[in-house]
Amino acid sequence: GFKKVEYGQWIGNVNVDSKDAARIEVENPTDHSILGTVPAGCAADADAALKLAKEAQQQWAKKPAVQRAAVLKQMATIIRANRLELIDTLAREQAKILPLATVEIDVTADYYDYYAGLARSYEGEILQSDNPGEHIYVHRAPIGVSVGICPWNFPFFVMARKIAPALLAGCTVVLKSSELTPLTAFRFAALMTEAIKAGDLALDPGVVAVLTG
């Protein structure tokens, strides 16, 4: 059976209580059983995550792209090491059949690896100018904090589509998961906390936040 879970908001690499005590029950659509609860959330939660993300962004951007890519590879490793649990969670909270849940989890790990592989290939440009004695230099730089909203139907894969390119580019990320299917994202966040404590994930506090509500 599935053990009922309770999560807070994931801010600063840890599970924290929401500023709003209201909770949302996450239901298995197949049998209407309650799989767990997550925060209803509030603006104060978002403000806390955004503040920390903004504070963390400059130091994150200063890291070489290959170091940021190494974090993406570590995320892929976490997913593969816990794939069966993540597949089971995704299948239950979304009523997704196991073969499709398996594809989503496995492709998500591959997606982190894919973006990690771009660390040495994204580059700037030197363009010819219409003015004599002048060249135009294009330098690709992070824009700051990226905010992503995930849908209910591909909650884990779309999470990676928000996180991986942003982190590689030097942005920090505040992610809002669907309140209908948040458990896989929050379980992954909990696994990241464990990996950080074990020294297996070099993710600075504030670089990624996972919220719902």
CSV table of C-alpha atoms in Angstrom, one decimal, residues 106-187:
chain,number,residue,atom,x,y,z
A,106,ASP,CA,12.9,7.8,-17.1
A,107,VAL,CA,12.7,10.5,-19.8
A,108,THR,CA,12.9,13.2,-17.1
A,109,ALA,CA,16.2,11.8,-15.9
A,110,ASP,CA,17.5,11.8,-19.5
A,111,TYR,CA,16.3,15.4,-19.9
A,112,TYR,CA,18.5,16.6,-17.0
A,113,ASP,CA,21.4,14.8,-18.6
A,114,TYR,CA,20.6,16.3,-22.0
A,115,TYR,CA,20.8,19.9,-20.6
A,116,ALA,CA,24.0,19.0,-18.7
A,117,GLY,CA,25.6,18.1,-22.0
A,118,LEU,CA,25.0,21.6,-23.4
A,119,ALA,CA,27.3,23.2,-20.8
A,120,ARG,CA,30.2,23.5,-23.2
A,121,SER,CA,28.2,24.1,-26.4
A,122,TYR,CA,26.0,27.2,-25.7
A,123,GLU,CA,28.0,30.3,-26.7
A,124,GLY,CA,27.8,33.9,-27.7
A,125,GLU,CA,28.3,35.6,-31.1
A,126,ILE,CA,30.3,38.3,-32.9
A,127,LEU,CA,28.2,40.1,-35.5
A,128,GLN,CA,29.3,42.4,-38.2
A,129,SER,CA,28.2,46.0,-37.7
A,130,ASP,CA,27.0,48.5,-40.3
A,131,ASN,CA,29.4,51.0,-38.8
A,132,PRO,CA,33.1,51.0,-39.7
A,133,GLY,CA,35.6,49.8,-37.0
A,134,GLU,CA,32.8,48.3,-34.9
A,135,HIS,CA,31.7,44.7,-34.0
A,136,ILE,CA,28.7,43.6,-32.1
A,137,TYR,CA,29.3,41.1,-29.3
A,138,VAL,CA,26.4,38.9,-28.1
A,139,HIS,CA,26.9,37.5,-24.6
A,140,ARG,CA,24.4,35.1,-23.2
A,141,ALA,CA,23.7,35.9,-19.6
A,142,PRO,CA,21.1,34.7,-17.0
A,143,ILE,CA,18.1,37.0,-16.5
A,144,GLY,CA,17.7,36.3,-12.8
A,145,VAL,CA,14.9,34.3,-11.2
A,146,SER,CA,12.8,32.0,-13.3
A,147,VAL,CA,9.2,31.1,-12.3
A,148,GLY,CA,7.6,28.0,-13.6
A,149,ILE,CA,4.1,26.7,-13.4
A,150,CYS,CA,3.6,23.0,-13.9
A,151,PRO,CA,0.4,21.3,-15.2
A,152,TRP,CA,-1.4,18.3,-13.7
A,153,ASN,CA,-0.9,16.0,-16.7
A,154,PHE,CA,2.9,15.8,-17.0
A,155,PRO,CA,3.9,17.1,-13.5
A,156,PHE,CA,7.4,15.6,-13.3
A,157,PHE,CA,8.6,16.0,-16.9
A,158,VAL,CA,7.4,19.6,-17.1
A,159,MET,CA,9.2,20.3,-13.8
A,160,ALA,CA,12.5,19.3,-15.5
A,161,ARG,CA,11.7,21.4,-18.5
A,162,LYS,CA,11.4,24.4,-16.1
A,163,ILE,CA,14.4,23.6,-13.9
A,164,ALA,CA,17.1,22.2,-16.2
A,165,PRO,CA,17.5,25.0,-18.8
A,166,ALA,CA,17.2,27.7,-16.2
A,167,LEU,CA,19.8,26.2,-13.9
A,168,LEU,CA,22.2,25.6,-16.7
A,169,ALA,CA,21.9,29.2,-17.9
A,170,GLY,CA,22.6,30.5,-14.3
A,171,CYS,CA,19.1,31.4,-13.3
A,172,THR,CA,17.4,30.2,-10.1
A,173,VAL,CA,14.0,28.7,-10.1
A,174,VAL,CA,10.7,29.0,-8.1
A,175,LEU,CA,8.4,26.2,-9.3
A,176,LYS,CA,4.7,26.0,-8.6
A,177,SER,CA,3.4,22.4,-9.0
A,178,SER,CA,-0.2,21.5,-9.7
A,179,GLU,CA,-2.2,21.1,-6.5
A,180,LEU,CA,-3.8,18.1,-8.3
A,181,THR,CA,-0.6,16.2,-8.8
A,182,PRO,CA,2.1,17.7,-6.5
A,183,LEU,CA,3.4,14.5,-4.7
A,184,THR,CA,6.0,13.3,-7.2
A,185,ALA,CA,7.6,16.8,-7.3
A,186,PHE,CA,7.6,17.0,-3.5
A,187,ARG,CA,9.0,13.5,-3.2
